[in-house]
Coordinates of C-alpha atoms in Angstrom, one line a residue:
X1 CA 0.0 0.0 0.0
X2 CA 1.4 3.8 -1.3
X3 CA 1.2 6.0 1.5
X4 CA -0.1 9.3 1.0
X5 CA 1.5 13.0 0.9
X6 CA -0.5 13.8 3.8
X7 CA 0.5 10.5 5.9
X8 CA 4.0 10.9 4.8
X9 CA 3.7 14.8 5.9
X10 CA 2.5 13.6 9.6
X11 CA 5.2 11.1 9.6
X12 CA 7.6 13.7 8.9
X13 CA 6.4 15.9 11.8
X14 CA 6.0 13.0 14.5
X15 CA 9.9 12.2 13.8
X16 CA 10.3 16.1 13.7
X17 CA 8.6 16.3 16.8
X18 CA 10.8 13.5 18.3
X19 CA 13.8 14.5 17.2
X20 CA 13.2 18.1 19.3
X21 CA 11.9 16.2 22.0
X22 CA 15.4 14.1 22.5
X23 CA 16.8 17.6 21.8
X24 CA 15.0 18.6 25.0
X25 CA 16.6 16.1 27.0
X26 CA 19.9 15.0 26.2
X27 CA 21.4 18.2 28.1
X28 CA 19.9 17.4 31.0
X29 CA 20.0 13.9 31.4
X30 CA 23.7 13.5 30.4
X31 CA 24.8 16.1 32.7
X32 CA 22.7 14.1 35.2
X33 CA 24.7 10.6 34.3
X34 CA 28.1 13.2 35.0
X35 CA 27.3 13.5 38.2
X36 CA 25.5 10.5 39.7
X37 CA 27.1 7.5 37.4
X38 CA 28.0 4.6 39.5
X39 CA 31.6 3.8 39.2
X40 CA 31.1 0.3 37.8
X41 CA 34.1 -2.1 36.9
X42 CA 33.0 -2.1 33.2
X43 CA 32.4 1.1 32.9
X44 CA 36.0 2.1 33.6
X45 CA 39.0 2.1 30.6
X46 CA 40.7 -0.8 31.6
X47 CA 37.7 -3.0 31.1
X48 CA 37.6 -3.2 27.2
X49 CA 35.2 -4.5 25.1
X50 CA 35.8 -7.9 26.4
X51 CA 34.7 -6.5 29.7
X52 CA 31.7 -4.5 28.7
X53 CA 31.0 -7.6 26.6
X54 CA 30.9 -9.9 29.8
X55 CA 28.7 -7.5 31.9
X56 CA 26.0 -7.4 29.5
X57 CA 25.8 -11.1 29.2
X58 CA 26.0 -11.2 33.1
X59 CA 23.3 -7.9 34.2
X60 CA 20.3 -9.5 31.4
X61 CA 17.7 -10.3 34.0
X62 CA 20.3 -9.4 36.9
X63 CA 21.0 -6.9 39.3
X64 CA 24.6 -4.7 39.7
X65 CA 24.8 -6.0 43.3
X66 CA 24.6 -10.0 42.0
X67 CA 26.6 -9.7 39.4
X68 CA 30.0 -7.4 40.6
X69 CA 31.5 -10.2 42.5
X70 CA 30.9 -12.8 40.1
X71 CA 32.7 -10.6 37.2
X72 CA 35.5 -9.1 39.0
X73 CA 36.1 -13.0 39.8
X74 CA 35.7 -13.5 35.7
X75 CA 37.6 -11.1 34.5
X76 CA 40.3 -12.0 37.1
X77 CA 40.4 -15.7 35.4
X78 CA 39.4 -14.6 31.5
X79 CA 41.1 -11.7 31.3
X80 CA 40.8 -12.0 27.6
X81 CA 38.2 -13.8 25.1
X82 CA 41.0 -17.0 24.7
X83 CA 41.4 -17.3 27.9
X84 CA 37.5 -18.0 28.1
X85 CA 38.2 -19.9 25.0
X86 CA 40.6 -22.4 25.9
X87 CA 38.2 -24.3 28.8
X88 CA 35.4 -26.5 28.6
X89 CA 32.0 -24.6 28.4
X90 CA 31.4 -26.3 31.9
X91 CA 33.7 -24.3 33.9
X92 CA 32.2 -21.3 32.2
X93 CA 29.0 -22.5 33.6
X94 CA 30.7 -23.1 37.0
X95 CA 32.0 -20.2 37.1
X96 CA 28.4 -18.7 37.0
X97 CA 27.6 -19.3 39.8
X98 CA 24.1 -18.6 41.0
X99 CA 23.4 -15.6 38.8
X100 CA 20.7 -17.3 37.1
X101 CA 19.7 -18.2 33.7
X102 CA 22.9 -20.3 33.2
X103 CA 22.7 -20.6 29.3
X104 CA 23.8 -17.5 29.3
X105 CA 27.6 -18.9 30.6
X106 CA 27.7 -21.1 27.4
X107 CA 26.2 -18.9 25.3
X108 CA 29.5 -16.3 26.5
X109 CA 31.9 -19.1 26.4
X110 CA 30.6 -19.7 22.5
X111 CA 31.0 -16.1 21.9
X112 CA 34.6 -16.4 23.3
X113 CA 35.3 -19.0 21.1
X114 CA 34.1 -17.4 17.6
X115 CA 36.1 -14.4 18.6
X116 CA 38.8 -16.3 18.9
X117 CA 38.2 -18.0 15.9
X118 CA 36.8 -15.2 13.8
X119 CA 38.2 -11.8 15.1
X120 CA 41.8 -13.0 16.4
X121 CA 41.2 -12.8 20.0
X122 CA 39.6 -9.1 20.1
X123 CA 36.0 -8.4 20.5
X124 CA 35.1 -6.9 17.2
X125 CA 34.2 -3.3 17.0
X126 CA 31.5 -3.6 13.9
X127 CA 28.1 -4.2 14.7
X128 CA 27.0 -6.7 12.4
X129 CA 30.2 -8.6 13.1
X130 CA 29.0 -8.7 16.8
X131 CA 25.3 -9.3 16.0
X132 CA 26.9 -12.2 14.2
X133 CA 28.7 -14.0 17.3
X134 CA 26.6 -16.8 19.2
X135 CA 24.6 -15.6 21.9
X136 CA 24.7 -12.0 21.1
X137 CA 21.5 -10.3 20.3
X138 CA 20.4 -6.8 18.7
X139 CA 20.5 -5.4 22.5
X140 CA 23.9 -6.8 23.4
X141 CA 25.3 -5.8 19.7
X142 CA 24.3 -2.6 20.3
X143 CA 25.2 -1.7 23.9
X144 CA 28.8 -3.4 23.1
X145 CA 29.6 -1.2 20.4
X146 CA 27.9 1.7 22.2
X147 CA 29.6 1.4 25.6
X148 CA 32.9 0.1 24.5
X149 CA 33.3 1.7 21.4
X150 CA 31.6 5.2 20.9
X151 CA 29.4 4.3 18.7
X152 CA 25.9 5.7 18.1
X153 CA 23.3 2.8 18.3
X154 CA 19.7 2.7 20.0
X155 CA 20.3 1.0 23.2
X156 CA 17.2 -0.4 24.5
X157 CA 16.8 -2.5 28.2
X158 CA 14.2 -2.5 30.1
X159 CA 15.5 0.5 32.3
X160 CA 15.7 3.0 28.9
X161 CA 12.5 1.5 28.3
X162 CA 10.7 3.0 31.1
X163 CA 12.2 6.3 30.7
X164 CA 11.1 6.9 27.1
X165 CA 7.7 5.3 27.6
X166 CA 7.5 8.2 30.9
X167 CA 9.0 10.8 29.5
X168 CA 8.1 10.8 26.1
X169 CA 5.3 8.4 25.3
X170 CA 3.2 9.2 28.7
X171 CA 2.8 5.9 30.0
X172 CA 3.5 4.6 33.3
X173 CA 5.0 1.5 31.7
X174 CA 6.6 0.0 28.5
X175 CA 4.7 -3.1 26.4
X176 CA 6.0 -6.2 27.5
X177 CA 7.8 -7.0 24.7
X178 CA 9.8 -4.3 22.7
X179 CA 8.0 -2.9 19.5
X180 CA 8.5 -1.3 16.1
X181 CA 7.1 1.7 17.5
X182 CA 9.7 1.7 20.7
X183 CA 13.0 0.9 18.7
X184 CA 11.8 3.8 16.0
X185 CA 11.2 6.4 19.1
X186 CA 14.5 5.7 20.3
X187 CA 16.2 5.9 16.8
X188 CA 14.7 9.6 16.7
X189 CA 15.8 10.6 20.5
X190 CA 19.5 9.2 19.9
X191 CA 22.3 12.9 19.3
X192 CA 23.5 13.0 16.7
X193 CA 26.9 12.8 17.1
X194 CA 28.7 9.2 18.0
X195 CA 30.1 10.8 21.9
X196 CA 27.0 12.3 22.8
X197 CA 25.0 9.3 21.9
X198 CA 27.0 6.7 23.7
X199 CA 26.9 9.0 26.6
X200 CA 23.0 9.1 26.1
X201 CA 22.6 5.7 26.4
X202 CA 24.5 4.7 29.1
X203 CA 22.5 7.9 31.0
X204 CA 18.8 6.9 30.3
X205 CA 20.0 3.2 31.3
X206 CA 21.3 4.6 34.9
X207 CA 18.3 6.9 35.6
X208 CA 16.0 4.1 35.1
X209 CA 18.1 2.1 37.3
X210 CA 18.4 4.8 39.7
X211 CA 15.5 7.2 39.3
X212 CA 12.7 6.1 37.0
X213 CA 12.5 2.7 38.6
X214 CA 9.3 0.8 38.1
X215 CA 7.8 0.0 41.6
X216 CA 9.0 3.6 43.0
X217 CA 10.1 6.3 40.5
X218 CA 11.7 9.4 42.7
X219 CA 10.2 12.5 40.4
X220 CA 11.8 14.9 42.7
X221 CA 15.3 13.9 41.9
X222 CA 15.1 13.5 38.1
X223 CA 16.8 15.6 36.0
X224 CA 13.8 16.1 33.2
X225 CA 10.6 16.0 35.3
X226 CA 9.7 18.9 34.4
X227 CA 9.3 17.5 30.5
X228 CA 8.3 14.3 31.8
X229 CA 5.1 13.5 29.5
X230 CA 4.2 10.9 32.0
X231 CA 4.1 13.2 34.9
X232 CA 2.5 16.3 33.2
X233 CA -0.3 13.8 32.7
X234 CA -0.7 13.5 36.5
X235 CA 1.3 10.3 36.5
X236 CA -1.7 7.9 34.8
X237 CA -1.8 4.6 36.0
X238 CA -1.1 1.9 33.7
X239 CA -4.2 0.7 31.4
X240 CA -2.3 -2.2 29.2
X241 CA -2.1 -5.5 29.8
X242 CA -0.9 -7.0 33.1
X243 CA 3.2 -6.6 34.2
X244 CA 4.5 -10.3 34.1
X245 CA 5.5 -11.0 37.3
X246 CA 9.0 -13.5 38.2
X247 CA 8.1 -16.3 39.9
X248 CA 10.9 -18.7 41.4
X249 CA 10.1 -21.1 43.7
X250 CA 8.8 -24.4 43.6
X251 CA 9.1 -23.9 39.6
X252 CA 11.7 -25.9 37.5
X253 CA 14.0 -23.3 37.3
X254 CA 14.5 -23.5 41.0
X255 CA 15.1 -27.3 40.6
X256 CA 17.7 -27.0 37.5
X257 CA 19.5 -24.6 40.2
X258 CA 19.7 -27.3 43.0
X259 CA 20.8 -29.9 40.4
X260 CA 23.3 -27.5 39.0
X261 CA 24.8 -26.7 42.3
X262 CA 25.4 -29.7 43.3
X263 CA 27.4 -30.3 39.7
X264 CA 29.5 -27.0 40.2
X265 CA 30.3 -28.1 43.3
X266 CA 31.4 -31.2 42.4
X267 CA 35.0 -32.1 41.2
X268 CA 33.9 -35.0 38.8
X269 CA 30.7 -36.7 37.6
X270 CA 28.0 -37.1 40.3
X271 CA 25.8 -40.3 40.5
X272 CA 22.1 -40.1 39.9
X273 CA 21.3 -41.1 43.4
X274 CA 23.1 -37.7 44.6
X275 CA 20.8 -35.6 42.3
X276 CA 17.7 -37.3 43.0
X277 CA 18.3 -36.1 47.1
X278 CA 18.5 -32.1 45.5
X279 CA 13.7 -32.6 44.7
X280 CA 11.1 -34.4 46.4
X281 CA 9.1 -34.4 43.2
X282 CA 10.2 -37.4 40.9
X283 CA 9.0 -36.2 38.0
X284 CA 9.6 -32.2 38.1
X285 CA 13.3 -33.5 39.3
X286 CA 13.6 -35.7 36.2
X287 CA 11.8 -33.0 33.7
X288 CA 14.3 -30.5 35.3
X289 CA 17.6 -32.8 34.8
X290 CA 16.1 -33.6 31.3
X291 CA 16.4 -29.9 30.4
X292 CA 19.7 -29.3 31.4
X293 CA 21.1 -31.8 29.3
X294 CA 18.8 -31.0 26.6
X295 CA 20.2 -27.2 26.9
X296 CA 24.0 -28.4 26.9
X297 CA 24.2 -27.3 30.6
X298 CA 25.1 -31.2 31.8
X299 CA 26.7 -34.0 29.9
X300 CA 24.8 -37.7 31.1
X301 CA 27.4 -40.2 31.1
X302 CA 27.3 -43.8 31.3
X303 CA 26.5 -45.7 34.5
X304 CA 23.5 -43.0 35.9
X305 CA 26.4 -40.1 36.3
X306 CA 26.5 -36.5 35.0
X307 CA 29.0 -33.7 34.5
X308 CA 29.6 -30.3 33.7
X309 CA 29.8 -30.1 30.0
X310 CA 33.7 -30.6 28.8
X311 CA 32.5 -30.6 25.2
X312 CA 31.8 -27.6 22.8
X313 CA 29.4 -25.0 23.7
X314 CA 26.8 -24.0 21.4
X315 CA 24.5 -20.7 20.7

């Protein structure tokens, strides 16, 4: 379908209108982020790409305070990609710890490898190349090349999220999932030039960790509520669908943790009869062990025992 002159004309004007909206705020919120940045270990020069690179993988789903002593200890044994590279994926997943969602461990440990392979050891600086690596999605692309290389990209978590749907859109809350429309809007907001947009997105991701948080948003200390769209609307409650809510125990996830602590803490295989003591429930325990392997997280050997993976990981 052809659009029209006068849909293309209110096109023009809504990105117009965006563009002057980001305008609007990119003084204020960056000089914000200049005062009140954290001082986070992968934010600082000597962490490199490879370290901005492991802290996204790591903070998906997690917060700063899980995940700083399980990456200092990271960095501290992977200083570099081929140092990741050259163990099995199950140390990688050892190594994790309890930060959750372990697939993420091989998924870093495959990325470690195709850099190795593909990029000679150093985390590639061009987008597609690292959109291209297993395990690394549109988000992690962009906040790699963003954060650790200048560049100017649309990074979009959860935290920017929230800010843009305030400020700009009005709306207590983001859709669940990330639209068109979202990724658009914050193609429009990003400056124009590469230093002030990397500096922008690393600054709307820290005031909606800090500020513009989603159970208790602190109005009174943000640097643009006085443009907030959100709360020159009186603050609307939110009207769309229901905010999925994180539940933990009693699910399988909390069982393939039991089973896979018991396996990291382990120095070889581990018997069947020592992972049946981790669940009550026969069948959730066996559903959960069956997805581990099934998810490359444990190897089944002969004999009822099972293992870290020492094999290849995969994306």
């Amino acid at each position: 379908m052809t659009s029209t002159p006068a849909a293309t004309g209110a096109a023009t004007v809504t990105a117009a209108n965006e563009a002057a909206e980001g305008a609007r705020l990119h003084g204020p919120v960056t000089d914000w982020f200049d005062e009140h940045a954290r001082d986070l270990p992968w934010r600082r020069p000597e962490a490199g790409a490879w370290g901005v690179m492991v802290s996204e993988f790591m903070l998906q789903q997690t917060p700063v305070s899980r995940v700083l002593p399980v990456y200092e200890q990271w960095l501290a044994r992977w200083p570099r990609p081929a140092d990741l590279a050259a163990e099995p994926p199950g140390e990688a997943v050892r190594a994790w710890g309890r930060l959750g969602y372990p697939r993420r461990a091989l998924r870093l440990h495959a990325a470690a490898s195709a850099i190795q392979e593909r990029h000679g050891g150093d985390v590639p600086r061009d987008h597609a190349q690292l959109l291209a690596l297993p395990g690394v999605g549109e988000y992690t692309a962009a906040a790699v090349a963003s954060f650790a290389y200048g560049q100017r990209h649309a990074v979009l978590d959860t935290n920017v999220r929230r800010v843009f749907a305030r400020a700009v859109s009005g709306q207590q809350y983001p859709p669940n999932a990330t639209t068109a429309a979202e990724r658009k809007l914050a193609r429009a907001l990003l400056p124009q030039d590469e230093e002030t947009a990397a500096k922008w997105a690393a600054a709307t991701m820290e005031l909606g960790a800090l500020v513009c948080t989603a159970r208790g948003p602190e109005c009174v200390r943000c640097p643009i509520s006085a443009q907030c769209a959100w709360r020159l609307a009186g603050s609307p409650a939110h009207d769309g669908p229901p905010r999925r809510g994180q539940t933990y125990a009693g699910t399988d996830r909390q069982v393939r943790g039991k089973l896979l602590a018991v396996l990291r803490e382990a120095v070889g295989s581990v018997p069947q009869a020592v992972l049946d003591t981790v669940w009550d429930e026969p069948v959730q325990r066996a559903r959960a062990l069956d997805g581990l392997v099934s998810d490359g997280l444990v190897e089944p050997l002969p004999g009822g025992m099972y293992r870290l993976p020492l094999g290849r990981s995969t994306s």
